[in-house]
Every structure is written in C-alpha cells, then in structure tokens.
Coordinates of C-alpha atoms in Angstrom, one line a residue:
M1 CA -3.0 7.6 -30.3
S2 CA -2.8 9.8 -27.3
S3 CA -4.4 9.1 -24.1
E4 CA -6.7 12.1 -24.6
S5 CA -7.9 10.6 -27.8
N6 CA -8.4 7.2 -26.2
V7 CA -10.6 8.7 -23.5
S8 CA -13.1 10.0 -26.1
T9 CA -12.9 7.2 -28.6
G10 CA -11.8 3.6 -28.1
G11 CA -11.8 3.4 -24.3
V12 CA -9.0 3.2 -21.7
P13 CA -7.3 0.0 -20.5
C14 CA -7.8 -0.7 -16.8
T15 CA -7.9 -3.4 -14.2
W16 CA -10.6 -3.6 -11.5
M17 CA -9.2 -5.1 -8.3
R18 CA -10.1 -5.7 -4.7
G19 CA -7.3 -4.4 -2.6
G20 CA -7.7 -5.1 1.1
T21 CA -11.2 -4.1 2.1
S22 CA -11.5 -1.7 -0.8
K23 CA -12.0 -1.9 -4.5
G24 CA -10.6 0.3 -7.1
I25 CA -9.6 0.9 -10.8
Y26 CA -5.9 0.6 -11.7
F27 CA -4.6 2.6 -14.6
L28 CA -1.2 3.0 -16.1
K29 CA -0.2 6.7 -15.9
D30 CA 0.4 6.9 -19.6
D31 CA -3.1 5.8 -20.4
L32 CA -4.8 8.7 -18.7
P33 CA -4.9 12.4 -19.7
Q34 CA -1.8 14.1 -18.4
D35 CA -3.7 17.4 -17.7
V36 CA -5.0 17.0 -14.1
S37 CA -8.4 18.7 -14.8
E38 CA -9.0 16.5 -17.8
R39 CA -8.0 13.4 -15.9
D40 CA -10.3 14.2 -13.0
A41 CA -13.2 15.0 -15.3
F42 CA -12.6 11.6 -16.9
L43 CA -12.6 9.7 -13.5
L44 CA -15.7 11.4 -12.4
K45 CA -17.4 10.3 -15.5
I46 CA -16.3 6.7 -15.5
M47 CA -17.2 6.4 -11.8
G48 CA -20.6 7.9 -12.2
S49 CA -20.0 10.8 -9.9
P50 CA -21.6 12.9 -8.5
D51 CA -24.6 10.6 -7.9
A52 CA -25.4 8.7 -4.7
R53 CA -25.8 5.5 -6.7
Q54 CA -23.1 6.2 -9.2
I55 CA -25.6 4.6 -11.6
D56 CA -24.0 5.9 -14.8
G57 CA -20.5 4.6 -13.9
I58 CA -18.5 1.8 -12.4
G59 CA -18.2 3.2 -8.9
G60 CA -19.8 1.1 -6.1
A61 CA -21.8 3.9 -4.4
D62 CA -19.4 3.9 -1.4
P63 CA -16.2 5.7 -0.8
L64 CA -14.5 2.3 -0.3
T65 CA -15.3 1.3 -3.9
S66 CA -14.8 4.7 -5.6
K67 CA -11.0 4.6 -5.6
V68 CA -8.3 4.9 -8.4
A69 CA -4.6 3.8 -8.5
V70 CA -2.3 5.4 -11.1
V71 CA 0.8 3.5 -11.6
S72 CA 4.0 4.0 -13.6
R73 CA 7.7 3.1 -13.6
S74 CA 9.7 5.2 -11.2
D75 CA 12.6 7.5 -12.0
R76 CA 13.7 7.5 -8.4
T77 CA 16.8 5.6 -7.2
D78 CA 15.0 4.3 -4.2
A79 CA 11.8 3.0 -5.8
D80 CA 10.8 0.6 -8.6
I81 CA 7.3 2.1 -9.3
D82 CA 5.3 5.1 -8.6
Y83 CA 1.7 4.9 -7.2
L84 CA -0.7 7.8 -7.1
F85 CA -4.0 7.2 -5.2
L86 CA -7.1 9.2 -6.2
Q87 CA -10.3 9.3 -4.1
V88 CA -13.3 9.9 -6.3
F89 CA -16.1 11.3 -4.2
V90 CA -19.5 9.6 -4.6
D91 CA -22.0 12.4 -4.4
Q92 CA -19.7 15.4 -5.0
P93 CA -17.7 16.4 -8.2
I94 CA -14.4 16.0 -6.3
V95 CA -11.3 14.0 -7.0
T96 CA -8.6 14.3 -4.4
D97 CA -5.0 13.2 -3.9
A98 CA -4.9 14.4 -0.3
Q99 CA -4.2 11.0 1.1
N100 CA -2.7 7.6 0.6
C101 CA -4.6 4.3 0.5
G102 CA -2.9 1.2 2.0
N103 CA -5.8 -1.1 0.8
I104 CA -5.5 -0.1 -2.8
L105 CA -1.8 -0.4 -2.4
S106 CA -2.3 -4.1 -1.9
G107 CA -2.8 -4.6 -5.6
V108 CA -0.4 -2.2 -7.1
V109 CA 2.6 -4.5 -7.3
Q110 CA 0.7 -7.2 -9.0
F111 CA -0.8 -4.7 -11.5
A112 CA 2.7 -3.4 -12.2
A113 CA 4.0 -6.9 -12.8
E114 CA 1.2 -7.9 -15.1
R115 CA 1.7 -4.7 -17.2
G116 CA 5.5 -5.4 -17.5
L117 CA 6.7 -2.6 -15.3
I118 CA 8.8 -4.8 -13.0
T119 CA 10.7 -8.1 -13.0
L120 CA 9.6 -10.7 -10.5
Q121 CA 11.8 -13.1 -8.4
S122 CA 11.2 -16.8 -7.7
G123 CA 9.1 -17.4 -4.6
R124 CA 8.6 -13.9 -3.3
T125 CA 9.3 -10.4 -4.6
Q126 CA 9.8 -7.2 -2.7
V127 CA 9.2 -4.0 -4.6
A128 CA 9.8 -0.5 -3.5
V129 CA 6.7 1.6 -4.1
Y130 CA 6.9 5.4 -4.2
M131 CA 3.7 6.7 -2.9
V132 CA 3.3 10.0 -4.7
N133 CA 0.6 11.4 -2.3
S134 CA 2.9 11.4 0.7
D135 CA 6.3 11.5 -0.8
Q136 CA 7.3 8.2 0.8
V137 CA 8.5 4.8 -0.1
A138 CA 6.7 1.6 1.0
K139 CA 8.2 -1.8 0.8
V140 CA 5.6 -4.3 -0.6
T141 CA 6.2 -8.1 -0.7
I142 CA 4.1 -10.4 -2.8
E143 CA 4.0 -14.1 -3.5
T144 CA 5.5 -15.0 -7.0
P145 CA 5.8 -18.7 -7.4
G146 CA 7.6 -19.4 -10.7
R147 CA 8.2 -15.6 -11.1
E148 CA 4.4 -15.2 -11.7
V149 CA 1.8 -13.2 -9.8
T150 CA -0.6 -15.3 -7.8
Y151 CA -3.8 -14.3 -6.1
S152 CA -4.4 -17.7 -4.4
G153 CA -3.1 -18.3 -0.8
N154 CA -4.0 -19.0 2.8
A155 CA -4.1 -15.4 4.2
S156 CA -7.3 -14.0 5.5
I157 CA -8.3 -10.6 6.5
D158 CA -11.4 -9.5 8.3
G159 CA -14.0 -7.9 6.1
V160 CA -13.2 -10.2 3.1
P161 CA -14.6 -13.7 2.7
G162 CA -12.2 -16.5 2.0
T163 CA -8.4 -16.5 1.7
A164 CA -5.8 -15.2 -0.8
A165 CA -2.1 -14.7 -1.2
P166 CA -0.6 -12.5 1.5
V167 CA 0.7 -9.0 0.7
L168 CA 3.1 -7.7 3.3
Q169 CA 3.2 -3.8 3.5
N170 CA 6.0 -2.1 5.5
F171 CA 5.9 1.6 6.0
P172 CA 9.4 2.6 7.1
E173 CA 8.9 6.3 6.2
A174 CA 5.3 6.7 7.3
A175 CA 5.7 9.0 10.3
G176 CA 4.7 12.6 9.3
S177 CA 4.2 11.7 5.7
T178 CA 1.4 14.2 5.1
C179 CA 1.5 16.5 8.1
G180 CA 5.3 17.0 8.4
A181 CA 5.6 15.2 11.8
L182 CA 4.2 12.2 13.6
L183 CA 2.5 14.5 16.0
P184 CA 2.1 17.8 14.0
T185 CA 1.2 19.9 17.0
G186 CA 4.2 18.4 19.0
Q187 CA 1.8 17.0 21.6
A188 CA 0.2 13.6 22.3
V189 CA -3.0 15.3 23.4
D190 CA -4.6 18.5 22.3
L191 CA -7.9 20.1 23.4
I192 CA -10.2 21.0 20.6
D193 CA -13.5 22.8 21.7
G194 CA -13.0 21.1 25.1
I195 CA -12.5 17.5 23.8
P196 CA -9.1 15.7 24.3
V197 CA -7.8 14.4 20.9
T198 CA -4.6 13.0 19.4
L199 CA -3.7 14.5 16.1
I200 CA -1.4 12.0 14.4
D201 CA 0.1 11.1 11.1
N202 CA 1.9 7.8 10.8
G203 CA 0.9 7.3 7.2
M204 CA -2.5 8.7 7.4
P205 CA -3.6 11.9 9.2
V206 CA -6.1 10.9 11.8
M207 CA -7.9 12.8 14.6
V208 CA -8.3 10.1 17.5
L209 CA -10.8 10.7 20.3
R210 CA -12.8 8.8 22.8
A211 CA -16.2 7.8 21.6
S212 CA -17.7 8.6 25.0
D213 CA -16.5 12.3 24.6
V214 CA -18.9 12.8 21.8
G215 CA -21.9 11.0 23.4
V216 CA -21.6 7.5 21.9
S217 CA -20.2 4.2 23.1
G218 CA -18.0 3.4 20.1
Y219 CA -19.7 -0.1 19.7
E220 CA -22.7 1.1 17.6
S221 CA -23.1 -0.2 14.0
R222 CA -22.0 1.7 11.1
E223 CA -25.6 2.5 10.2
E224 CA -26.4 3.8 13.7
L225 CA -23.5 6.2 13.6
E226 CA -24.2 7.4 10.1
S227 CA -27.8 8.1 11.0
N228 CA -26.8 10.2 14.1
Q229 CA -26.7 13.6 12.6
N230 CA -25.8 15.4 15.8
L231 CA -22.7 13.1 16.1
R232 CA -21.7 13.8 12.5
T233 CA -22.1 17.5 12.9
R234 CA -20.1 17.5 16.1
I235 CA -17.1 15.5 14.8
E236 CA -17.0 17.5 11.5
T237 CA -16.8 20.7 13.6
L238 CA -13.9 19.2 15.4
R239 CA -12.3 18.0 12.2
L240 CA -12.4 21.4 10.6
L241 CA -10.6 22.9 13.6
A242 CA -8.1 20.1 13.6
G243 CA -7.1 20.7 9.9
P244 CA -5.0 23.8 10.3
M245 CA -3.4 22.4 13.5
M246 CA -2.3 19.4 11.4
N247 CA -0.8 21.6 8.8
L248 CA -3.5 20.6 6.4
G249 CA -5.2 24.0 6.0
D250 CA -8.9 24.3 5.2
V251 CA -10.0 20.6 5.1
K252 CA -13.8 21.4 4.2
E253 CA -13.3 19.7 0.8
K254 CA -10.5 17.2 1.8
S255 CA -10.7 13.6 2.8
V256 CA -8.2 14.1 5.6
P257 CA -7.9 14.0 8.4
K258 CA -10.0 10.9 9.1
I259 CA -11.8 10.7 12.4
T260 CA -11.4 7.5 14.7
L261 CA -13.6 7.1 17.7
V262 CA -11.9 4.7 20.2
A263 CA -13.3 2.5 23.0
S264 CA -11.9 -0.3 25.2
P265 CA -11.4 -3.5 23.2
I266 CA -14.1 -6.2 23.6
N267 CA -12.7 -9.0 21.3
G268 CA -9.3 -9.6 22.6
G269 CA -7.6 -6.8 20.6
A270 CA -5.8 -3.6 21.7
I271 CA -8.4 -1.0 20.9
H272 CA -11.9 -0.8 19.5
T273 CA -12.6 1.7 16.8
R274 CA -15.2 3.4 14.6
T275 CA -13.7 5.6 11.8
F276 CA -15.3 8.3 9.6
I277 CA -13.6 8.8 6.2
P278 CA -14.4 11.7 6.9
H279 CA -18.2 11.9 6.4
R280 CA -19.1 8.3 6.1
C281 CA -18.5 5.6 8.6
H282 CA -15.9 3.1 7.4
A283 CA -17.1 -0.5 7.1
S284 CA -13.8 -1.5 8.8
I285 CA -10.7 0.8 9.0
G286 CA -8.2 1.8 6.3
V287 CA -4.6 0.2 6.4
L288 CA -2.7 3.4 7.0
G289 CA -5.4 4.7 9.3
A290 CA -4.9 1.5 11.4
V291 CA -1.2 2.2 11.4
S292 CA -1.8 5.8 12.8
V293 CA -4.4 4.5 15.4
A294 CA -2.0 1.7 16.5
T295 CA 0.7 4.2 17.0
A296 CA -1.7 6.5 19.1
C297 CA -2.3 3.6 21.3
M298 CA 1.4 3.8 22.4
L299 CA 1.1 7.4 23.6
E300 CA 0.5 7.4 27.3
S301 CA -2.3 9.5 28.7
S302 CA -3.7 10.0 25.2
P303 CA -7.4 9.0 24.4
A304 CA -6.3 5.8 22.8
G305 CA -3.3 5.2 25.1
D306 CA -5.7 5.3 28.2
L307 CA -8.0 2.6 26.7
A308 CA -5.5 0.3 24.9
E309 CA -4.4 -3.0 26.1
L310 CA -0.8 -3.5 24.6
P311 CA 1.6 -6.3 24.7
E312 CA 5.0 -5.9 26.3
G313 CA 8.4 -5.5 24.4
P314 CA 9.8 -3.3 21.6
T315 CA 7.9 -5.3 19.0
K316 CA 4.2 -5.1 19.4
K317 CA 1.4 -6.7 17.5
I318 CA -1.4 -4.3 18.0
S319 CA -4.8 -5.6 17.0
V320 CA -7.2 -2.7 16.1
E321 CA -10.8 -3.9 16.3
H322 CA -13.3 -2.5 13.8
P323 CA -16.9 -3.3 12.7
L324 CA -15.9 -6.3 10.6
G325 CA -13.3 -7.8 12.9
E326 CA -9.7 -6.6 13.4
V327 CA -6.5 -5.6 11.6
S328 CA -3.1 -6.3 13.3
V329 CA -0.2 -3.8 13.0
V330 CA 3.3 -5.1 13.7
A331 CA 5.2 -2.2 15.2
E332 CA 8.9 -1.9 16.3
V333 CA 9.2 1.2 18.6
S334 CA 11.6 2.7 21.1
M335 CA 11.7 5.9 23.2
K336 CA 14.4 8.5 22.6
H337 CA 14.6 11.6 24.8
G338 CA 11.0 10.9 25.8
A339 CA 9.7 10.8 22.2
L340 CA 8.3 7.7 20.5
Q341 CA 10.5 6.4 17.6
I342 CA 8.9 4.2 15.0
H343 CA 11.3 1.7 13.4
Q344 CA 8.7 -0.3 11.6
A345 CA 5.0 -0.4 10.9
A346 CA 3.9 -3.5 8.9
I347 CA 0.6 -5.0 8.0
V348 CA -0.7 -8.0 6.0
R349 CA -3.3 -7.4 3.4
T350 CA -4.6 -9.4 0.3
A351 CA -5.8 -8.6 -3.1
R352 CA -7.7 -10.1 -6.1
K353 CA -8.0 -9.2 -9.7
L354 CA -11.7 -8.9 -10.6
F355 CA -11.8 -7.6 -14.2
E356 CA -9.4 -6.4 -16.9
G357 CA -10.5 -4.5 -20.0
K358 CA -11.4 -1.1 -21.1
V359 CA -13.6 1.6 -19.6
F360 CA -15.6 4.2 -21.6
I361 CA -17.0 7.6 -20.9

C-alpha cells in the first residue's frame, strides 16, 4: 500500500520524541506522501494547525512542540542518513523547510537505528547525518552499549528535568549553511534602521542585537517580551529588512532569520539572551541558534562581542544564558587574514522516546 493510501486509511507509523528542549514527530520518508503539497497538508492536519491550541491534532500549541523530522537512508558517500526538518506553524497553515533544528536532530540517529537504517557499534556510535535543509553534514555521536540505543544516562541540559544519555553534535560545515557565508553581508556589524546588528549564519541564520537598543533589558521573562507589542513590531520590522541582506529574500512567511537580543551575562556565562523564533519568544534557545550566537560573541566590536565574557585560548567553551538556564558551545577557532575561521562547533544534547505508533488524519 502506498504512503498516500496509508495517510487516508490505516494511519502512518511515527515516533514522538523529545529532542533537546523541543518535541517532534519522527517519520520515515517513505511513509509520507512524496508530493510536497500532499505531505504538508497531511502534517498540518495531524498537528491540528492552524489553531492556537492545535486541539484537533498532536501539536503542543507551541512552535517548540510542533516540529517534524523526516529520515531516510542517504545515497551520499559522506553521510549515513538524511534528515529533513519541517516546522509546522501553530496558528497559520504553513509548513516550512527554511531552517535546521539541532534539538530535533538529537533524536534522529536513535530513530534511524530503531528503524533499521544504520548499524550500531559497541559503546558509542558516530553517524554522519546529512541535514537536507542546509546541505551540510553533522557528526552525531550517541551512546550504544551492547550495540543498542539507550536513552538513559547522566547528561543534563537546562530546560529539561532529570538526566539522559548524552548526544554529542558537531557541525563542521555549519558556517554559511543557509545564507552562503558566515557573515552574509561580509561585515561583523550592519546598521539596520539605525540599530547595529550582526547578521550571522553558523548553522542558523540569526540577527543579533543588543536588547537595550530596542528598549528592553534582555532579562525580562518570555511572557513579558511576548506581551510587548511595540517590541515585537519593532524587531519584526528589522527582521524583514535583514532578510534580503542575508540572501534569504522576503522572509515575511519564513521562520528565519531568528532574532536574538543580547545582554551582559548574569549567571557566570558568556552572554545573556532572549530569542524570537521569529514571532514567539523562545523558552530557551535553539541548538544551532546558540552556535550562531556563540560565534557572534567572538566578533570584536559587534553587539554580542562588546558584551560577551569569553575564555582565553583557541578552544572556547561559550556558555549562552537563556530563560531556562544555559547551553554551552565548544568552539575551536582561529583568525586568518583578519577573518574568523571556525574549525569546530560542538554541543551536547539529550533525547527521549515518548511514544511509538500510528497517527491518523
């Protein structure tokens, strides 16, 4: 029976997982309609979009819980599996592939293993994951005692209670993955409508600016920022102007670039953040967004660089503070002809399988 027939009759196999600080539905590519418009219509229906509560679907009424991973074996010589990330909007009939998601990536290798797409090693297994959205390969290492997937371990991440098995994500090809260059305008600082910003893409296109430049401290709660309509209007105006400058075109209906407001660290980290994704304030910060912001901290005289407190040496552990705690990015960098060179940008996440079964429209 074709995937199109399954969609309308017997349901579609899927796994519901927490990946990092997000939750999403994981599908095998072959189980979904191959026609993009049919696939997107199916995803909107099962998530319950558009509706603020997503009451008639399995979405969680939040962008962080309305996510989809589409996984398959890779035909590439440099990758083991392919991973397509899809963001399903909550209150609009939109499904977009304009960005990656490092949080949902946290569960992709385990899902692939449990569906028989890859062979596991004893102890730990590193898997090359081709991220379709950005045409780049990530190296993901999971714990595999006895050549089996485990979700139990001692790793903890802020924003998730308890501990779980660590998932190490390394993004050696992240720079310029969506915008074509780490700094798509060629500058560490651009002025947009009189506000200094850094337009950066080290895995996630982000516009970084000082919170104080848009009239807030950067220490407000998520709810306070979301209720500040003047702020949201102001930063969306800046975001729409930034889109073409970042080679993203008209971003009115796109989920990138994200917007990160930065302030001086207050909890022993390198930088304090509040991130819009792009119209809702993030409960924490996305994995690849954190990588881009951490990289921006290393740009002297930039909004983040002016505020950041960084360790010395070529290998830097950069703690990015967010509303629920912090996320640390381990970066190896150097300077060449006055330009920042990124050799490694790695981060630890965790994942947990929540449910496995079939979803129905």
